[in-house]
mmCIF file with all atom_site columns, C-alpha atoms in Angstrom:
data_model
loop_
_atom_site.group_PDB
_atom_site.id
_atom_site.type_symbol
_atom_site.label_atom_id
_atom_site.label_alt_id
_atom_site.label_comp_id
_atom_site.label_asym_id
_atom_site.label_entity_id
_atom_site.label_seq_id
_atom_site.pdbx_PDB_ins_code
_atom_site.Cartn_x
_atom_site.Cartn_y
_atom_site.Cartn_z
_atom_site.occupancy
_atom_site.B_iso_or_equiv
_atom_site.pdbx_formal_charge
_atom_site.auth_seq_id
_atom_site.auth_comp_id
_atom_site.auth_asym_id
_atom_site.auth_atom_id
_atom_site.pdbx_PDB_model_num
ATOM 1   C CA . UNK A 1 1   ? 14.351  0.132   4.602   1.00 57.00 ? 28  UNK A CA 1
ATOM 2   C CA . UNK A 1 2   ? 14.341  0.897   8.338   1.00 77.00 ? 29  UNK A CA 1
ATOM 3   C CA . UNK A 1 3   ? 13.184  4.478   7.741   1.00 81.00 ? 30  UNK A CA 1
ATOM 4   C CA . UNK A 1 4   ? 10.513  3.223   5.340   1.00 81.00 ? 31  UNK A CA 1
ATOM 5   C CA . UNK A 1 5   ? 9.263   0.697   7.913   1.00 80.00 ? 32  UNK A CA 1
ATOM 6   C CA . UNK A 1 6   ? 9.254   3.377   10.613  1.00 82.00 ? 33  UNK A CA 1
ATOM 7   C CA . UNK A 1 7   ? 7.139   5.694   8.455   1.00 83.00 ? 34  UNK A CA 1
ATOM 8   C CA . UNK A 1 8   ? 4.829   2.815   7.579   1.00 84.00 ? 35  UNK A CA 1
ATOM 9   C CA . UNK A 1 9   ? 4.411   2.092   11.289  1.00 83.00 ? 36  UNK A CA 1
ATOM 10  C CA . UNK A 1 10  ? 3.421   5.734   11.848  1.00 83.00 ? 37  UNK A CA 1
ATOM 11  C CA . UNK A 1 11  ? 0.762   5.413   9.138   1.00 84.00 ? 38  UNK A CA 1
ATOM 12  C CA . UNK A 1 12  ? -0.638  2.248   10.667  1.00 83.00 ? 39  UNK A CA 1
ATOM 13  C CA . UNK A 1 13  ? -0.797  3.959   14.047  1.00 81.00 ? 40  UNK A CA 1
ATOM 14  C CA . UNK A 1 14  ? -2.796  6.804   12.495  1.00 81.00 ? 41  UNK A CA 1
ATOM 15  C CA . UNK A 1 15  ? -5.403  4.359   11.207  1.00 83.00 ? 42  UNK A CA 1
ATOM 16  C CA . UNK A 1 16  ? -5.600  5.988   7.778   1.00 90.00 ? 43  UNK A CA 1
ATOM 17  C CA . UNK A 1 17  ? -4.974  2.873   5.727   1.00 94.00 ? 44  UNK A CA 1
ATOM 18  C CA . UNK A 1 18  ? -6.547  -0.364  4.535   1.00 95.00 ? 45  UNK A CA 1
ATOM 19  C CA . UNK A 1 19  ? -4.915  -3.746  4.016   1.00 95.00 ? 46  UNK A CA 1
ATOM 20  C CA . UNK A 1 20  ? -5.778  -6.467  1.569   1.00 96.00 ? 47  UNK A CA 1
ATOM 21  C CA . UNK A 1 21  ? -6.668  -6.817  -2.066  1.00 97.00 ? 48  UNK A CA 1
ATOM 22  C CA . UNK A 1 22  ? -10.419 -6.192  -1.800  1.00 97.00 ? 49  UNK A CA 1
ATOM 23  C CA . UNK A 1 23  ? -10.064 -3.276  0.629   1.00 97.00 ? 50  UNK A CA 1
ATOM 24  C CA . UNK A 1 24  ? -7.449  -1.666  -1.612  1.00 97.00 ? 51  UNK A CA 1
ATOM 25  C CA . UNK A 1 25  ? -9.702  -1.940  -4.669  1.00 97.00 ? 52  UNK A CA 1
ATOM 26  C CA . UNK A 1 26  ? -12.636 -0.571  -2.671  1.00 97.00 ? 53  UNK A CA 1
ATOM 27  C CA . UNK A 1 27  ? -10.592 2.421   -1.435  1.00 97.00 ? 54  UNK A CA 1
ATOM 28  C CA . UNK A 1 28  ? -9.521  3.200   -5.000  1.00 97.00 ? 55  UNK A CA 1
ATOM 29  C CA . UNK A 1 29  ? -13.086 2.854   -6.273  1.00 96.00 ? 56  UNK A CA 1
ATOM 30  C CA . UNK A 1 30  ? -14.273 5.341   -3.616  1.00 97.00 ? 57  UNK A CA 1
ATOM 31  C CA . UNK A 1 31  ? -11.449 7.771   -4.425  1.00 97.00 ? 58  UNK A CA 1
ATOM 32  C CA . UNK A 1 32  ? -9.914  7.444   -0.954  1.00 97.00 ? 59  UNK A CA 1
ATOM 33  C CA . UNK A 1 33  ? -6.565  5.898   -1.963  1.00 97.00 ? 60  UNK A CA 1
ATOM 34  C CA . UNK A 1 34  ? -3.553  8.209   -2.124  1.00 96.00 ? 61  UNK A CA 1
ATOM 35  C CA . UNK A 1 35  ? -0.834  5.533   -2.326  1.00 96.00 ? 62  UNK A CA 1
ATOM 36  C CA . UNK A 1 36  ? -0.914  1.768   -2.860  1.00 97.00 ? 63  UNK A CA 1
ATOM 37  C CA . UNK A 1 37  ? 1.877   -0.506  -1.662  1.00 96.00 ? 64  UNK A CA 1
ATOM 38  C CA . UNK A 1 38  ? 2.121   -4.034  -3.088  1.00 97.00 ? 65  UNK A CA 1
ATOM 39  C CA . UNK A 1 39  ? 4.321   -6.793  -1.653  1.00 96.00 ? 66  UNK A CA 1
ATOM 40  C CA . UNK A 1 40  ? 6.931   -8.058  -4.112  1.00 95.00 ? 67  UNK A CA 1
ATOM 41  C CA . UNK A 1 41  ? 5.651   -11.655 -4.024  1.00 97.00 ? 68  UNK A CA 1
ATOM 42  C CA . UNK A 1 42  ? 1.981   -10.819 -4.588  1.00 97.00 ? 69  UNK A CA 1
ATOM 43  C CA . UNK A 1 43  ? 0.266   -12.910 -7.255  1.00 95.00 ? 70  UNK A CA 1
ATOM 44  C CA . UNK A 1 44  ? 0.984   -11.503 -10.731 1.00 96.00 ? 71  UNK A CA 1
ATOM 45  C CA . UNK A 1 45  ? -2.711  -11.326 -11.644 1.00 96.00 ? 72  UNK A CA 1
ATOM 46  C CA . UNK A 1 46  ? -3.566  -9.437  -8.470  1.00 96.00 ? 73  UNK A CA 1
ATOM 47  C CA . UNK A 1 47  ? -0.653  -7.056  -9.013  1.00 96.00 ? 74  UNK A CA 1
ATOM 48  C CA . UNK A 1 48  ? -1.785  -6.362  -12.559 1.00 97.00 ? 75  UNK A CA 1
ATOM 49  C CA . UNK A 1 49  ? -5.377  -5.685  -11.487 1.00 97.00 ? 76  UNK A CA 1
ATOM 50  C CA . UNK A 1 50  ? -4.307  -3.300  -8.738  1.00 97.00 ? 77  UNK A CA 1
ATOM 51  C CA . UNK A 1 51  ? -1.861  -1.478  -11.009 1.00 96.00 ? 78  UNK A CA 1
ATOM 52  C CA . UNK A 1 52  ? -4.508  -1.136  -13.752 1.00 97.00 ? 79  UNK A CA 1
ATOM 53  C CA . UNK A 1 53  ? -7.085  0.268   -11.318 1.00 97.00 ? 80  UNK A CA 1
ATOM 54  C CA . UNK A 1 54  ? -4.501  2.604   -9.765  1.00 97.00 ? 81  UNK A CA 1
ATOM 55  C CA . UNK A 1 55  ? -3.481  3.922   -13.164 1.00 97.00 ? 82  UNK A CA 1
ATOM 56  C CA . UNK A 1 56  ? -7.099  4.661   -14.068 1.00 97.00 ? 83  UNK A CA 1
ATOM 57  C CA . UNK A 1 57  ? -7.580  6.485   -10.735 1.00 96.00 ? 84  UNK A CA 1
ATOM 58  C CA . UNK A 1 58  ? -4.173  8.235   -10.934 1.00 96.00 ? 85  UNK A CA 1
ATOM 59  C CA . UNK A 1 59  ? -2.967  6.647   -7.689  1.00 96.00 ? 86  UNK A CA 1
ATOM 60  C CA . UNK A 1 60  ? 0.758   6.058   -7.120  1.00 94.00 ? 87  UNK A CA 1
ATOM 61  C CA . UNK A 1 61  ? 1.832   2.429   -6.679  1.00 96.00 ? 88  UNK A CA 1
ATOM 62  C CA . UNK A 1 62  ? 4.948   1.254   -4.856  1.00 94.00 ? 89  UNK A CA 1
ATOM 63  C CA . UNK A 1 63  ? 6.238   -2.300  -4.902  1.00 93.00 ? 90  UNK A CA 1
ATOM 64  C CA . UNK A 1 64  ? 7.457   -3.203  -1.419  1.00 91.00 ? 91  UNK A CA 1
ATOM 65  C CA . UNK A 1 65  ? 10.853  -4.887  -1.721  1.00 89.00 ? 92  UNK A CA 1
ATOM 66  C CA . UNK A 1 66  ? 9.877   -7.577  0.767   1.00 91.00 ? 93  UNK A CA 1
ATOM 67  C CA . UNK A 1 67  ? 7.448   -10.442 0.965   1.00 95.00 ? 94  UNK A CA 1
ATOM 68  C CA . UNK A 1 68  ? 3.783   -10.404 1.957   1.00 96.00 ? 95  UNK A CA 1
ATOM 69  C CA . UNK A 1 69  ? 4.868   -11.638 5.399   1.00 96.00 ? 96  UNK A CA 1
ATOM 70  C CA . UNK A 1 70  ? 7.316   -8.737  5.734   1.00 93.00 ? 97  UNK A CA 1
ATOM 71  C CA . UNK A 1 71  ? 4.708   -6.205  4.601   1.00 93.00 ? 98  UNK A CA 1
ATOM 72  C CA . UNK A 1 72  ? 2.324   -7.646  7.178   1.00 92.00 ? 99  UNK A CA 1
ATOM 73  C CA . UNK A 1 73  ? 4.968   -7.222  9.885   1.00 90.00 ? 100 UNK A CA 1
ATOM 74  C CA . UNK A 1 74  ? 5.702   -3.665  8.717   1.00 87.00 ? 101 UNK A CA 1
ATOM 75  C CA . UNK A 1 75  ? 1.974   -2.925  9.102   1.00 86.00 ? 102 UNK A CA 1
ATOM 76  C CA . UNK A 1 76  ? 1.941   -4.441  12.573  1.00 86.00 ? 103 UNK A CA 1
ATOM 77  C CA . UNK A 1 77  ? -0.183  -7.388  11.459  1.00 89.00 ? 104 UNK A CA 1
ATOM 78  C CA . UNK A 1 78  ? 0.330   -11.019 12.406  1.00 91.00 ? 105 UNK A CA 1
ATOM 79  C CA . UNK A 1 79  ? -0.754  -12.185 8.944   1.00 95.00 ? 106 UNK A CA 1
ATOM 80  C CA . UNK A 1 80  ? 0.463   -11.736 5.389   1.00 96.00 ? 107 UNK A CA 1
ATOM 81  C CA . UNK A 1 81  ? -0.521  -8.570  3.535   1.00 96.00 ? 108 UNK A CA 1
ATOM 82  C CA . UNK A 1 82  ? -0.482  -8.624  -0.263  1.00 97.00 ? 109 UNK A CA 1
ATOM 83  C CA . UNK A 1 83  ? -1.189  -4.922  -0.590  1.00 97.00 ? 110 UNK A CA 1
ATOM 84  C CA . UNK A 1 84  ? -2.279  -1.904  1.339   1.00 96.00 ? 111 UNK A CA 1
ATOM 85  C CA . UNK A 1 85  ? -3.555  1.544   0.584   1.00 96.00 ? 112 UNK A CA 1
ATOM 86  C CA . UNK A 1 86  ? -2.820  4.768   2.424   1.00 95.00 ? 113 UNK A CA 1
ATOM 87  C CA . UNK A 1 87  ? -5.650  7.293   2.525   1.00 96.00 ? 114 UNK A CA 1
ATOM 88  C CA . UNK A 1 88  ? -3.873  10.225  4.187   1.00 93.00 ? 115 UNK A CA 1
ATOM 89  C CA . UNK A 1 89  ? -2.235  12.494  1.553   1.00 93.00 ? 116 UNK A CA 1
ATOM 90  C CA . UNK A 1 90  ? 0.483   13.739  3.904   1.00 90.00 ? 117 UNK A CA 1
ATOM 91  C CA . UNK A 1 91  ? 1.466   10.228  4.982   1.00 89.00 ? 118 UNK A CA 1
ATOM 92  C CA . UNK A 1 92  ? 1.399   9.041   1.370   1.00 91.00 ? 119 UNK A CA 1
ATOM 93  C CA . UNK A 1 93  ? 3.661   11.927  0.366   1.00 89.00 ? 120 UNK A CA 1
ATOM 94  C CA . UNK A 1 94  ? 6.073   11.191  3.205   1.00 86.00 ? 121 UNK A CA 1
ATOM 95  C CA . UNK A 1 95  ? 6.388   7.533   2.250   1.00 89.00 ? 122 UNK A CA 1
ATOM 96  C CA . UNK A 1 96  ? 6.601   8.401   -1.430  1.00 85.00 ? 123 UNK A CA 1
ATOM 97  C CA . UNK A 1 97  ? 9.450   10.817  -0.765  1.00 85.00 ? 124 UNK A CA 1
ATOM 98  C CA . UNK A 1 98  ? 11.501  7.956   0.697   1.00 81.00 ? 125 UNK A CA 1
ATOM 99  C CA . UNK A 1 99  ? 11.370  6.008   -2.571  1.00 77.00 ? 126 UNK A CA 1
ATOM 100 C CA . UNK A 1 100 ? 12.858  6.952   -5.923  1.00 66.00 ? 127 UNK A CA 1
ATOM 101 C CA . UNK A 1 101 ? 10.433  7.261   -8.802  1.00 52.00 ? 128 UNK A CA 1
ATOM 102 C CA . UNK A 1 102 ? 7.349   8.096   -6.797  1.00 66.00 ? 129 UNK A CA 1
#
């Protein structure tokens, strides 16, 4: 998890990401999303909507093994983050390579 958080911090420093439910959906709608990360404790309905949209856009989805608070901290935010999207293909590939099944 430490390596994953370190890579996520690098992505957030690059600025090629969006946080939040609406921003994630918008990025997918515009074709910008390369990887979506959802906090484990995100509302089931929100999770389902994001996963459905991602599947239709052929975007990989990872479920973060921590809470929304922990995902917020991993992103360097002082608030909870239900989901985020990474728009840089290289960064998305790097994070994906750290997780089985991606």
